[in-house]
CSV table of C-alpha atoms in Angstrom, one decimal:
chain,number,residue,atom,x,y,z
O,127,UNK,CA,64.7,-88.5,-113.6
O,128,UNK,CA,62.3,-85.4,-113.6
O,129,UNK,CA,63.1,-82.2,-112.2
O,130,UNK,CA,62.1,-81.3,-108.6
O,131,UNK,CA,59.0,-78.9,-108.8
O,132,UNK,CA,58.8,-75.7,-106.8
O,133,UNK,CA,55.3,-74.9,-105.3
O,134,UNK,CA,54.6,-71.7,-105.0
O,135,UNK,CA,53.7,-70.8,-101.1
O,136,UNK,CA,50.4,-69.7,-100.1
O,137,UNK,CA,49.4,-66.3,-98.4
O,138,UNK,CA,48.3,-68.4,-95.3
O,139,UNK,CA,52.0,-69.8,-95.1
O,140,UNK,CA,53.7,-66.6,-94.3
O,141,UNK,CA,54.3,-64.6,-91.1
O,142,UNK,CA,53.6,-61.6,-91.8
O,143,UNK,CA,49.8,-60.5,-89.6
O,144,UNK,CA,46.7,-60.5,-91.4
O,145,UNK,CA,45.4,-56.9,-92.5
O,146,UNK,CA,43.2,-55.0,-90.3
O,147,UNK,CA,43.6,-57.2,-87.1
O,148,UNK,CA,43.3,-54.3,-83.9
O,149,UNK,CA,46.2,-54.1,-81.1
O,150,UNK,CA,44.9,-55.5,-78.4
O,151,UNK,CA,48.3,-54.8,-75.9
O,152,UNK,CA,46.5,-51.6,-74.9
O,153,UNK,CA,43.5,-53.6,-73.5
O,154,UNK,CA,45.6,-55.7,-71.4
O,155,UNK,CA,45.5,-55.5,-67.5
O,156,UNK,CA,48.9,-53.7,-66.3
O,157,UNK,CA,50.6,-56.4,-64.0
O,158,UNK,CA,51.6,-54.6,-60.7
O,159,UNK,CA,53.7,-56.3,-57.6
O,160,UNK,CA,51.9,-57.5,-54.7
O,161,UNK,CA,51.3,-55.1,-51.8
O,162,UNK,CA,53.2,-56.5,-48.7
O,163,UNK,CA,51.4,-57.7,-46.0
O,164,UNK,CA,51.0,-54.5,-43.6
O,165,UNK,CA,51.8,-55.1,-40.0
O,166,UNK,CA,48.8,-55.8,-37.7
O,167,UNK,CA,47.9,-52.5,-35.9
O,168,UNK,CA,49.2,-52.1,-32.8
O,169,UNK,CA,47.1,-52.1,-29.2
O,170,UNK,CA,45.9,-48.6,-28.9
O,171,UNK,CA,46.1,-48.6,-25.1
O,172,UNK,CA,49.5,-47.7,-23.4
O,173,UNK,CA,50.9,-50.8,-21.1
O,174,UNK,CA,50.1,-50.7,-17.4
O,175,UNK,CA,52.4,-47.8,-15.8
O,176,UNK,CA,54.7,-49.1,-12.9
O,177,UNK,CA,52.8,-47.9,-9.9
O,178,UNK,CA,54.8,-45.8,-6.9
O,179,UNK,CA,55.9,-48.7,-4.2
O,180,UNK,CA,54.6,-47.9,-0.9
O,181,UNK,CA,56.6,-47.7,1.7
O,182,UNK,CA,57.0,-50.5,4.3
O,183,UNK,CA,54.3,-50.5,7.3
O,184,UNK,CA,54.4,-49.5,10.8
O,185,UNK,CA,54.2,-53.0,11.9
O,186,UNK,CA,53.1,-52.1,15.2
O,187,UNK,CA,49.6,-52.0,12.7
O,188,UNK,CA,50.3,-55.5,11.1
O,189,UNK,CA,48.1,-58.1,12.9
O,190,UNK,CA,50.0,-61.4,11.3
O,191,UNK,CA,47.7,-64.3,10.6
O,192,UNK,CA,47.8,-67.0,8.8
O,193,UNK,CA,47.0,-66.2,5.0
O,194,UNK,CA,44.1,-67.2,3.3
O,195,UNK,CA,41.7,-67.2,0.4
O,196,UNK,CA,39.7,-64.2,0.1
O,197,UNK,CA,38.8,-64.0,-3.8
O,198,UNK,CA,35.5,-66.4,-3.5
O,199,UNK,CA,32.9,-64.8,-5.4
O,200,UNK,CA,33.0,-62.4,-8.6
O,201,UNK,CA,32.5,-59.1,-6.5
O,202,UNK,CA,35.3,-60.7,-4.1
O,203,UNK,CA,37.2,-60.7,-7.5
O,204,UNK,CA,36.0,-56.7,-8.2
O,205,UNK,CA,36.9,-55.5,-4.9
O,206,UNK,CA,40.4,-56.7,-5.1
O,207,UNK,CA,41.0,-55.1,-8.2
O,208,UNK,CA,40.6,-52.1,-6.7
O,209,UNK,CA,42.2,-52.1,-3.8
O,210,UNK,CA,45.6,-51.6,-2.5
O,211,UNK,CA,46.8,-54.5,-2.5
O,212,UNK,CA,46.0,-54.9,-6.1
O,213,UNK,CA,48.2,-52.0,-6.7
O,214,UNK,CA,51.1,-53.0,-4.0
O,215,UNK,CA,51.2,-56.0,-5.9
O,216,UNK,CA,51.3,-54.3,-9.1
O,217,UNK,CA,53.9,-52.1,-8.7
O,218,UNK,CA,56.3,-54.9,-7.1
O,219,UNK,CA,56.6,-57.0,-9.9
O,220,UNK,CA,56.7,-54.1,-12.3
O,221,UNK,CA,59.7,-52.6,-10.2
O,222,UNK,CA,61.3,-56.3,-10.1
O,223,UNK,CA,60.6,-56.1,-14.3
O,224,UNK,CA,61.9,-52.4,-14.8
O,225,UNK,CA,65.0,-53.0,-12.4
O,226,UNK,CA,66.2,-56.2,-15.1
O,227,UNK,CA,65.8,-54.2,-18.1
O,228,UNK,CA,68.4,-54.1,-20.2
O,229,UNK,CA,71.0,-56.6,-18.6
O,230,UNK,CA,72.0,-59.7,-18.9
O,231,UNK,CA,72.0,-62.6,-15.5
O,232,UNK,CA,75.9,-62.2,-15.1
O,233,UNK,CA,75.9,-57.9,-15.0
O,234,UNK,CA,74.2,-58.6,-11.7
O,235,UNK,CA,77.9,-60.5,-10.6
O,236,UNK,CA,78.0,-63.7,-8.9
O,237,UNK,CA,75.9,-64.6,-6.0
O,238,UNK,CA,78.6,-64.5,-3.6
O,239,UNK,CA,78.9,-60.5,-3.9
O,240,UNK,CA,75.3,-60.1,-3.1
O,241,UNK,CA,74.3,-58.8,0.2
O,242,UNK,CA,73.8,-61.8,3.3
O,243,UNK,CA,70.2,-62.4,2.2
O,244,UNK,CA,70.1,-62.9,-1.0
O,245,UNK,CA,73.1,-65.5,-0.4
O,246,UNK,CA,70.3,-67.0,2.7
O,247,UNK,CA,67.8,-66.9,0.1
O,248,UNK,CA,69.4,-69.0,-2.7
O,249,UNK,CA,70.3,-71.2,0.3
O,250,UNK,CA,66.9,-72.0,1.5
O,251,UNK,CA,65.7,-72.4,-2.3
O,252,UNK,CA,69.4,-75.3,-2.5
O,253,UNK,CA,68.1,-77.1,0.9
O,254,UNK,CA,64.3,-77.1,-0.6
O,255,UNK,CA,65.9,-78.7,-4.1
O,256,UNK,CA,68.2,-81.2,-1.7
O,257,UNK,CA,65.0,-82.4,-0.1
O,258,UNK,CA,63.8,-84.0,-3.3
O,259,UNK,CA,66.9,-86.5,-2.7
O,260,UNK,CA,65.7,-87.8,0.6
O,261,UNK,CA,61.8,-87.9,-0.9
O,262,UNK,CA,61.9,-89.6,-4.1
O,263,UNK,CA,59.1,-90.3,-6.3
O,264,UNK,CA,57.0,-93.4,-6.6
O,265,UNK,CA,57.6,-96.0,-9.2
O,266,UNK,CA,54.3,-95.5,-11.0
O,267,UNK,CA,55.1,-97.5,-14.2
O,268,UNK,CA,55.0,-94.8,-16.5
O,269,UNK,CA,52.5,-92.7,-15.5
O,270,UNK,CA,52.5,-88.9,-16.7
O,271,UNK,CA,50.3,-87.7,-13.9
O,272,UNK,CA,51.4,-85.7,-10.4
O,273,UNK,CA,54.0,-88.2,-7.9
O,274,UNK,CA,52.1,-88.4,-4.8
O,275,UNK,CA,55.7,-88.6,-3.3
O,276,UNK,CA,55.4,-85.0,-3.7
O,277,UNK,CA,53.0,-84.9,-0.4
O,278,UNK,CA,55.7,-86.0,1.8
O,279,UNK,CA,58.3,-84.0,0.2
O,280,UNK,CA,56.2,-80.8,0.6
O,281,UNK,CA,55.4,-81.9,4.5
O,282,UNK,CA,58.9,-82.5,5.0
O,283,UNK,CA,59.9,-78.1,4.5
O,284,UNK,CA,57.4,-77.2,7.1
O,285,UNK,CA,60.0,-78.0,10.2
O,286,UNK,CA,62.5,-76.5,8.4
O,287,UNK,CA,61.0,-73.1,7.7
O,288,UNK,CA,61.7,-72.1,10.7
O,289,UNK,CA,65.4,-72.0,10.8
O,290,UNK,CA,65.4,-70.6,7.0
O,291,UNK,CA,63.6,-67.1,7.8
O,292,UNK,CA,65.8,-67.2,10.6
O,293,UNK,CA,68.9,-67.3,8.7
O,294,UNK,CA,66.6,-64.6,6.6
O,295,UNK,CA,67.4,-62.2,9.6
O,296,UNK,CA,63.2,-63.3,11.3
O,297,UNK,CA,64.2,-63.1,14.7
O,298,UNK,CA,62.6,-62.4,17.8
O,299,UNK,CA,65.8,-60.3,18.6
O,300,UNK,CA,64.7,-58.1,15.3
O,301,UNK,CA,60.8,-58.3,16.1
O,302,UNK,CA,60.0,-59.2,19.8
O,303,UNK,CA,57.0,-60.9,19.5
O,304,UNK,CA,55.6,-60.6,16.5
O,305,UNK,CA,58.8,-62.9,14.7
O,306,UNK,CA,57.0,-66.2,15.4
O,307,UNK,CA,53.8,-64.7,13.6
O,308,UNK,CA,55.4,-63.1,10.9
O,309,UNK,CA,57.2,-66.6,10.0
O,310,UNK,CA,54.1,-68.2,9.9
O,311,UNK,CA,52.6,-66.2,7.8
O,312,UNK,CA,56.0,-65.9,5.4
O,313,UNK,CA,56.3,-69.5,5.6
O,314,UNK,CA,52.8,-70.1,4.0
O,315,UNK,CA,53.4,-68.1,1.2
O,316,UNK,CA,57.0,-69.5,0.2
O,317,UNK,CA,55.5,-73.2,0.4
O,318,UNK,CA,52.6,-72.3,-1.6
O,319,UNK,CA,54.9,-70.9,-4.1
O,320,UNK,CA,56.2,-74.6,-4.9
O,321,UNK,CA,52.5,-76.2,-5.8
O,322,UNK,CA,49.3,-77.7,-5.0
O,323,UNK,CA,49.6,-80.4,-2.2
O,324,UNK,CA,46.1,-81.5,-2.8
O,325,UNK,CA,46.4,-81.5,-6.6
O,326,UNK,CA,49.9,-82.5,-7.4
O,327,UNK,CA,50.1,-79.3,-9.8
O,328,UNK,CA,52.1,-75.9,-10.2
O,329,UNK,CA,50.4,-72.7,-12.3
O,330,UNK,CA,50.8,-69.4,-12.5
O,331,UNK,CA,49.5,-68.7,-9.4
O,332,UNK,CA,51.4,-70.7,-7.3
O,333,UNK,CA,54.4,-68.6,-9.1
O,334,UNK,CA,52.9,-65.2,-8.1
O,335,UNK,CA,53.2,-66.4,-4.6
O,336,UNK,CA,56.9,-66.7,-4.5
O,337,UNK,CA,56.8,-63.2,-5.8
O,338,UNK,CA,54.4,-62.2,-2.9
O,339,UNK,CA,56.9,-64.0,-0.1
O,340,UNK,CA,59.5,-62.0,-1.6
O,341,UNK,CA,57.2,-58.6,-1.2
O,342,UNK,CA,56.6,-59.8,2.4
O,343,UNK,CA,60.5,-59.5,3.1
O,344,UNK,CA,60.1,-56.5,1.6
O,345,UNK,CA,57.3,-54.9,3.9
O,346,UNK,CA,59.3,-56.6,6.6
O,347,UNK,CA,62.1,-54.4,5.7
O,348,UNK,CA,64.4,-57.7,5.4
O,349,UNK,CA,64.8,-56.5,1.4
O,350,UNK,CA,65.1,-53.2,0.5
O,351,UNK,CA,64.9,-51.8,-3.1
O,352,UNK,CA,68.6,-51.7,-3.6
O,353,UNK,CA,68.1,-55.4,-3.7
O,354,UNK,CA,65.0,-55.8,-6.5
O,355,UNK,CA,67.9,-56.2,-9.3
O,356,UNK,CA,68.7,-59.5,-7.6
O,357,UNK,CA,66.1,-60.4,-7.3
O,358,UNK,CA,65.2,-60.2,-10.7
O,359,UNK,CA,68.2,-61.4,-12.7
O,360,UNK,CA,69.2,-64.1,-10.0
O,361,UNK,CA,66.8,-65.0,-7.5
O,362,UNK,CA,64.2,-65.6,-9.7
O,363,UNK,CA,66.0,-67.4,-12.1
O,364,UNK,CA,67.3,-70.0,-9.5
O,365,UNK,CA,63.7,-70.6,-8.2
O,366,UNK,CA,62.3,-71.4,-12.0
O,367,UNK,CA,65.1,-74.2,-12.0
O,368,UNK,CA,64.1,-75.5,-9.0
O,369,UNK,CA,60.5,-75.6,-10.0
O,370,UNK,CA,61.5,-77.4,-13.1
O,371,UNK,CA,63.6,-79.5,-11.2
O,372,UNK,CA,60.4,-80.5,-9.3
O,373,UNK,CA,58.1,-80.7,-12.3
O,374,UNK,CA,60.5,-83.1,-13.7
O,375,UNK,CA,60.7,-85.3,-10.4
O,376,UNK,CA,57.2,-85.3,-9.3
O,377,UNK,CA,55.6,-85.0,-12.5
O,378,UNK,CA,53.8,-81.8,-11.5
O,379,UNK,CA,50.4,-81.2,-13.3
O,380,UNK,CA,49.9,-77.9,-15.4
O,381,UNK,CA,47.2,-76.0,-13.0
O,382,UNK,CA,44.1,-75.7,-15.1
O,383,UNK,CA,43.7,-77.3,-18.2
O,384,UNK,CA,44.7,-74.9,-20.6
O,385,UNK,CA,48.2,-74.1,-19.5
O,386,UNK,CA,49.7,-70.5,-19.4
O,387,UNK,CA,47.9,-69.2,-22.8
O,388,UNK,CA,50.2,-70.7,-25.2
O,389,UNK,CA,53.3,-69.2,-23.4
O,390,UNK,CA,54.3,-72.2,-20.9
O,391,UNK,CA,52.6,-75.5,-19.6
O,392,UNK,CA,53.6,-73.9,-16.1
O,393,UNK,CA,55.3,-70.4,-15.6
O,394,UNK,CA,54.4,-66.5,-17.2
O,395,UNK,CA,56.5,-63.9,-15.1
O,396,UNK,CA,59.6,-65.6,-16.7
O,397,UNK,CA,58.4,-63.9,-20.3
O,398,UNK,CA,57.7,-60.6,-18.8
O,399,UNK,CA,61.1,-60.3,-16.8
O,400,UNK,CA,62.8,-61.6,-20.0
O,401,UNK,CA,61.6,-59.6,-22.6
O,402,UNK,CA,62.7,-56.6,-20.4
O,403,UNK,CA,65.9,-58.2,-19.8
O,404,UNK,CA,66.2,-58.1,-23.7
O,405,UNK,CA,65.2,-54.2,-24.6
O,406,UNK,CA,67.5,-52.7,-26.8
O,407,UNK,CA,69.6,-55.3,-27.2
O,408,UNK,CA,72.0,-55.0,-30.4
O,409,UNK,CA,71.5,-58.1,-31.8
O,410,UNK,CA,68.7,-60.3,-30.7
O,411,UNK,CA,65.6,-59.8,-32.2
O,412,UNK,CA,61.8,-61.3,-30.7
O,413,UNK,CA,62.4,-63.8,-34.2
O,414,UNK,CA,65.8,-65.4,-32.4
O,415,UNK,CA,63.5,-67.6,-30.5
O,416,UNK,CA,63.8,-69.8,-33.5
O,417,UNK,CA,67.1,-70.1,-33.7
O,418,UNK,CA,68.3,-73.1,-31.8
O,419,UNK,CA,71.9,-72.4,-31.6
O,420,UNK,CA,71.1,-68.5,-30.2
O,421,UNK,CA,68.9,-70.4,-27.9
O,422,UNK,CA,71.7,-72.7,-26.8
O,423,UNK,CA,74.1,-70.2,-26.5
O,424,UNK,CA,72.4,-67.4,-24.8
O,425,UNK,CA,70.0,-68.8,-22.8
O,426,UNK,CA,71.7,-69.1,-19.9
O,427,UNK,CA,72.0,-65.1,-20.3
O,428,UNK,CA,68.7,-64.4,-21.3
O,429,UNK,CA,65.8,-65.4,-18.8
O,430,UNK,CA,63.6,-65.3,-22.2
O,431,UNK,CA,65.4,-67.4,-24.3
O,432,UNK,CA,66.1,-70.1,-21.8
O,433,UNK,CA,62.2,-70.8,-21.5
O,434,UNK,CA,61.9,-71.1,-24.7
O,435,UNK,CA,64.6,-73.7,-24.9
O,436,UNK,CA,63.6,-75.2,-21.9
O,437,UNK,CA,60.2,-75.9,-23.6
O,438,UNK,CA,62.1,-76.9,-27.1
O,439,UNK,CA,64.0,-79.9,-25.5
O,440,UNK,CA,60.2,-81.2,-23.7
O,441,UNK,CA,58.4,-81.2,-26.6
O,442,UNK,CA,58.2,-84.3,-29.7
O,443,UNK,CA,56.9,-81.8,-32.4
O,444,UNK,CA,59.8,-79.0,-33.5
O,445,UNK,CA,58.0,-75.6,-34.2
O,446,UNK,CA,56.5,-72.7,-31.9
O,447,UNK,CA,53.5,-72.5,-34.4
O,448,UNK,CA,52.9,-76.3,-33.3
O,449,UNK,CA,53.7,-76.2,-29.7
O,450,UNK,CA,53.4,-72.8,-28.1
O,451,UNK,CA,51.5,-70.5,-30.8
O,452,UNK,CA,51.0,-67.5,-29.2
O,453,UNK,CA,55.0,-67.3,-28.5
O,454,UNK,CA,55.2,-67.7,-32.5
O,455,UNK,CA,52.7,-65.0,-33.0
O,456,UNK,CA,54.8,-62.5,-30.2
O,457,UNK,CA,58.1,-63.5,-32.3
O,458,UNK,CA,57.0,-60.9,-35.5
O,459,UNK,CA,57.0,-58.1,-32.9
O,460,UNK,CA,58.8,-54.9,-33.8
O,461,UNK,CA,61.1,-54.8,-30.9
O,462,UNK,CA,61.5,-56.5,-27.2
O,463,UNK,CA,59.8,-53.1,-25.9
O,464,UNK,CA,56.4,-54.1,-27.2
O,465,UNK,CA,56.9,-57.7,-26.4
O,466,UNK,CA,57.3,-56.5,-22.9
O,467,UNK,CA,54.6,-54.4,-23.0
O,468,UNK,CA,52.1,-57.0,-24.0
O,469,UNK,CA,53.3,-58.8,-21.4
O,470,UNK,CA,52.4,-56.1,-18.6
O,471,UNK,CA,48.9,-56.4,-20.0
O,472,UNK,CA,48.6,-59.7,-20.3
O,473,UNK,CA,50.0,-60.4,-16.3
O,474,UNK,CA,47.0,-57.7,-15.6
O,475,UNK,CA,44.5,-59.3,-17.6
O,476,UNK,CA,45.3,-63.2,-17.5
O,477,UNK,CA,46.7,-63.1,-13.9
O,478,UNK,CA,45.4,-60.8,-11.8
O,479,UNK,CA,42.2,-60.0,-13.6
O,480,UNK,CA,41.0,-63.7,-14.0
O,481,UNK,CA,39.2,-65.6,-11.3
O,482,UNK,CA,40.4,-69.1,-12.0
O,483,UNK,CA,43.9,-68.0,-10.7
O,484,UNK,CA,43.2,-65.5,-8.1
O,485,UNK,CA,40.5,-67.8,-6.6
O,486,UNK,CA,43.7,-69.2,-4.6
O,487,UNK,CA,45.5,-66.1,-3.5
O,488,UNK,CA,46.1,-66.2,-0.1
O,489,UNK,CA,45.6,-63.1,2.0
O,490,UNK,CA,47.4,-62.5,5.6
O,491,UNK,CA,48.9,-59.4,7.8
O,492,UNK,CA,51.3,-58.3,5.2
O,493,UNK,CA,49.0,-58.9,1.9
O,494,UNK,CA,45.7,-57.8,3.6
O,495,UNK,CA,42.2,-58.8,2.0
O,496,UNK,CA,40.1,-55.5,1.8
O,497,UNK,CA,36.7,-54.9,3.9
O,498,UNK,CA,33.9,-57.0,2.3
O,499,UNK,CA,35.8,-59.6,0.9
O,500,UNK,CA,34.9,-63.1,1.8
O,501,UNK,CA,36.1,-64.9,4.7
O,502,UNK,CA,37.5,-68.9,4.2
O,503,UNK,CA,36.7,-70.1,6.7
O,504,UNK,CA,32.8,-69.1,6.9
O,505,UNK,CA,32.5,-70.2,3.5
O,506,UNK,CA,33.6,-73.2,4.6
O,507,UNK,CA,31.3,-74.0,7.5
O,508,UNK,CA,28.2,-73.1,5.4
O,509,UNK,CA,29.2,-75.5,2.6
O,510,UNK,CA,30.7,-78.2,4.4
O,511,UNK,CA,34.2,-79.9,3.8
O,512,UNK,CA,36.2,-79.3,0.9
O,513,UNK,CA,38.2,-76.8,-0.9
O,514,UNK,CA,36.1,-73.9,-1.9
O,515,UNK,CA,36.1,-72.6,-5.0
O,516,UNK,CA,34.5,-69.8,-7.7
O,517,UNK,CA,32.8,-71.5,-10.7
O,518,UNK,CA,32.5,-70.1,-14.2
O,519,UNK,CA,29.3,-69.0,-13.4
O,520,UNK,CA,29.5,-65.3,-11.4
O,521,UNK,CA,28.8,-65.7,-8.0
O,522,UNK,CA,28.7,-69.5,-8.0
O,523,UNK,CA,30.8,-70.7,-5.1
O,524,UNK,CA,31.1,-74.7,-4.8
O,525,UNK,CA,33.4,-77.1,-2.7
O,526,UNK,CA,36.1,-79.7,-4.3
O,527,UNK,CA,35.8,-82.9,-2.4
O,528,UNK,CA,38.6,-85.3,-2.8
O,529,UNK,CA,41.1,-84.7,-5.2
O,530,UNK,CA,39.6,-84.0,-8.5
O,531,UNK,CA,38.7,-80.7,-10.1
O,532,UNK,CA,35.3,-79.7,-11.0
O,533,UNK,CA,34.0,-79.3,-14.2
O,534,UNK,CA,34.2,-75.5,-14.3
O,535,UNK,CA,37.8,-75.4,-12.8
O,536,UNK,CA,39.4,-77.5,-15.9
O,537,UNK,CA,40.7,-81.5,-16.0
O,538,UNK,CA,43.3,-83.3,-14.8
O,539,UNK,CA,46.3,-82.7,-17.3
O,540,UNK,CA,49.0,-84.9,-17.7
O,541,UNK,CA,52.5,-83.2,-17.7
O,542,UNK,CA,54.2,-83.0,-21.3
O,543,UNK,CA,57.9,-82.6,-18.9
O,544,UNK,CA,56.7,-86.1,-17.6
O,545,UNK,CA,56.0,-87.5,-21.1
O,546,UNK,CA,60.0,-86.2,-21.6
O,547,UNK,CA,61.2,-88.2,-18.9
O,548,UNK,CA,59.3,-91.3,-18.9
O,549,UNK,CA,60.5,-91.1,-23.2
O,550,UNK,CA,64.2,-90.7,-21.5
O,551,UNK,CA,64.0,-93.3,-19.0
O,552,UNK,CA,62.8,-95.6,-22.1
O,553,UNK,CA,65.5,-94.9,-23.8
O,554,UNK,CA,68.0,-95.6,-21.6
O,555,UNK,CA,66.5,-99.3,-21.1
O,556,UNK,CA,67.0,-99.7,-24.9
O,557,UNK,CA,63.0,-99.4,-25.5
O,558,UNK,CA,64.1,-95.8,-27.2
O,559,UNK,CA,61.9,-92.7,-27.1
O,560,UNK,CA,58.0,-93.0,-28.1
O,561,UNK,CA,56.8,-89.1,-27.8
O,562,UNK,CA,53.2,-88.2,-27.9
O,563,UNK,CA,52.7,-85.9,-31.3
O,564,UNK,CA,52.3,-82.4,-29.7
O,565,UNK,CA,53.3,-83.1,-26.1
């Protein structure tokens, strides 16, 4: 058998580089790490101070009457921003946020160690939440809009008014005369604070009211300051479950047609009290909103939090950035001091400053309207019947006739808390829950 034969290897077979090729490793781009993202800049402007509270009236000077709208037109609108009630408001519910700051609902002890009327209070708002028991809604087969059994419920607190601000320490023993006006005019406000008759709906506005029938005991000199931490860490918290109690009995409507800017379907002072309840806290952090156990478990605490998981367990789609995406945009803050200072701006800007809520502020004795401002009832008798409103256009007052809104006041919305219960009441016939996607 021949040999094997060895071929010799060829210069193109080796691994050694061709002569006189150039480095090219010199040339090459150097490969440097991404820059992180920088934070976005901050808002220049400072937060809204807390204005100096004024000190009650001489109420020999109070003429009570029976509160009103006054905000009609755009320079209605421009004169109340800079008057003193603007300001009396103001500083209230700053001095309600500043006196939460830092502490939790239980540092404020149990409502039984509070002084008489803040015990009266949390009865009237347990005797206005038993009322829903005697006035239950309508059967309406499913339907996610406003309970018109919420008409007789709400006509069912006027007779009882009277004996609550009583019990609130509104007697003629206290005020001669003027008691039976002064409850009146209280009365109005606290029954406004619980939604739209007319509309079967609940907005921000109708939540600045309970605030304002709290500042009217206050000018009444029925709560004095030493009482404002209360007020913030439990009165206030008990009245936001009794409103959501309601909303889920009656199904009330989201006032206007955008909600509360991404916040809530219903409510805003609960984000500004809670983010002040939370500065400087050790642990908790604007991002635990997306923790579902720290939501659970401290939301009970933590006005903030308990929103947020209030509004979790209501909607079909998981995920702030789905559901409420300006509260996932607020989450990256640094700290819960410039949450809470956003939130000062945004109560001056979205609530007081804009027209579509303030068109219903009622004015009376104790919350005056300032000289020039419009007058209700004139408007009234020059345009006929109806409820008279401020269009998107400045200066263009109309009249609602019936029920529904104009087209420049928003649409009928139905209530993602009733989609929740109608999916609940489903599921316990065995149909099982059918959400809408981003209710």
């Amino acid at each position: 058998m021949p040999s094997a034969v060895t071929i010799p290897s060829k210069a193109s077979d080796t691994h050694s580089p061709p002569p006189n090729v150039p480095d090219l490793s010199t040339k090459l781009p150097r490969l440097t790490p991404r820059k992180r993202q920088s934070r976005p800049r901050e808002n220049p402007l400072p937060p809204p101070p807390t204005p100096p509270l004024a000190p009650p009236p001489d109420l020999a000077t109070i003429t009570f009457t029976t509160p009103s709208r006054g905000i009609l037109t755009a320079n209605d609108h421009e004169i109340f921003l800079s008057s003193p009630t603007y300001s009396l408001i103001l500083s209230f519910v700053f001095f309600l946020s500043d006196n939460c700051s830092s502490e939790s609902v239980s540092s404020a002890g149990p409502v039984s160690s509070q002084p008489p009327i803040i015990t009266a209070i949390f009865s009237i708002l347990s005797d206005i939440e038993h009322q829903t028991t005697l006035h239950p809604p309508d059967d309406l087969s499913g339907s996610r809009f406003g309970n018109p059994s919420f008409r007789p419920f709400l006509d069912s607190l006027s007779p009882l008014s009277h004996t609550w601000h009583e019990q609130l320490g509104l007697t003629s023993d206290s005020f001669n005369e003027t008691a039976e006006a002064a409850m009146k005019e209280c009365s109005t406000y606290l029954l406004a604070s619980l939604g739209s008759r007319e509309r079967i709906d609940y907005g921000s506005g109708h939540e600045l009211h309970f605030l304002i029938w709290l500042l009217c005991l206050n000018r009444l000199n029925l709560l004095p300051p030493s009482t404002f931490r209360a007020l913030a860490l439990l009165v206030f918290p008990r009245y936001i479950s009794l409103m959501r109690h309601l909303q889920k009995t009656y199904y009330l409507e989201p006032a206007g047609s955008h909600g509360v800017w991404g916040l809530d379907d219903y409510h805003f002072l609960p984000f500004l009290f809670g983010a002040s309840q939370l500065k400087r806290h050790p642990y908790i952090t604007p991002l635990a909103v997306h923790n579902e156990l720290l939501l659970e478990e401290e939301g009970d605490q933590w006005v903030y939090l308990g929103m947020v998981r209030e509004m979790s367990r209501s909607k079909s789609v998981k995920g702030l950035k789905w559901t409420q995406p300006m509260l996932d945009d607020i989450s990256g803050a640094k700290d819960w001091g410039k949450v809470e200072a956003g939130m000062r701006r945004m109560f001056v800007k979205e609530v007081l400053g804009k027209t579509p809520v303030m068109q219903h502020f009622l004015f009376g004795g104790l919350v005056p309207a300032s000289e020039g401002m419009s007058k209700e009832d004139e408007v009234e008798a020059e345009l006929g019947d109806g409820e008279v409103v401020e269009g998107e256009v400045p200066g263009h007052v109309h009249v609602h006739r019936g029920e529904a809104w104009g087209d420049c006041c928003g649409i009928k919305i139905p209530s993602t808390v009733a989609a929740d219960q109608e999916a609940r009441k489903r599921a316990g016939k065995g149909e099982g829950l059918r959400r809408v996607p981003f209710d």
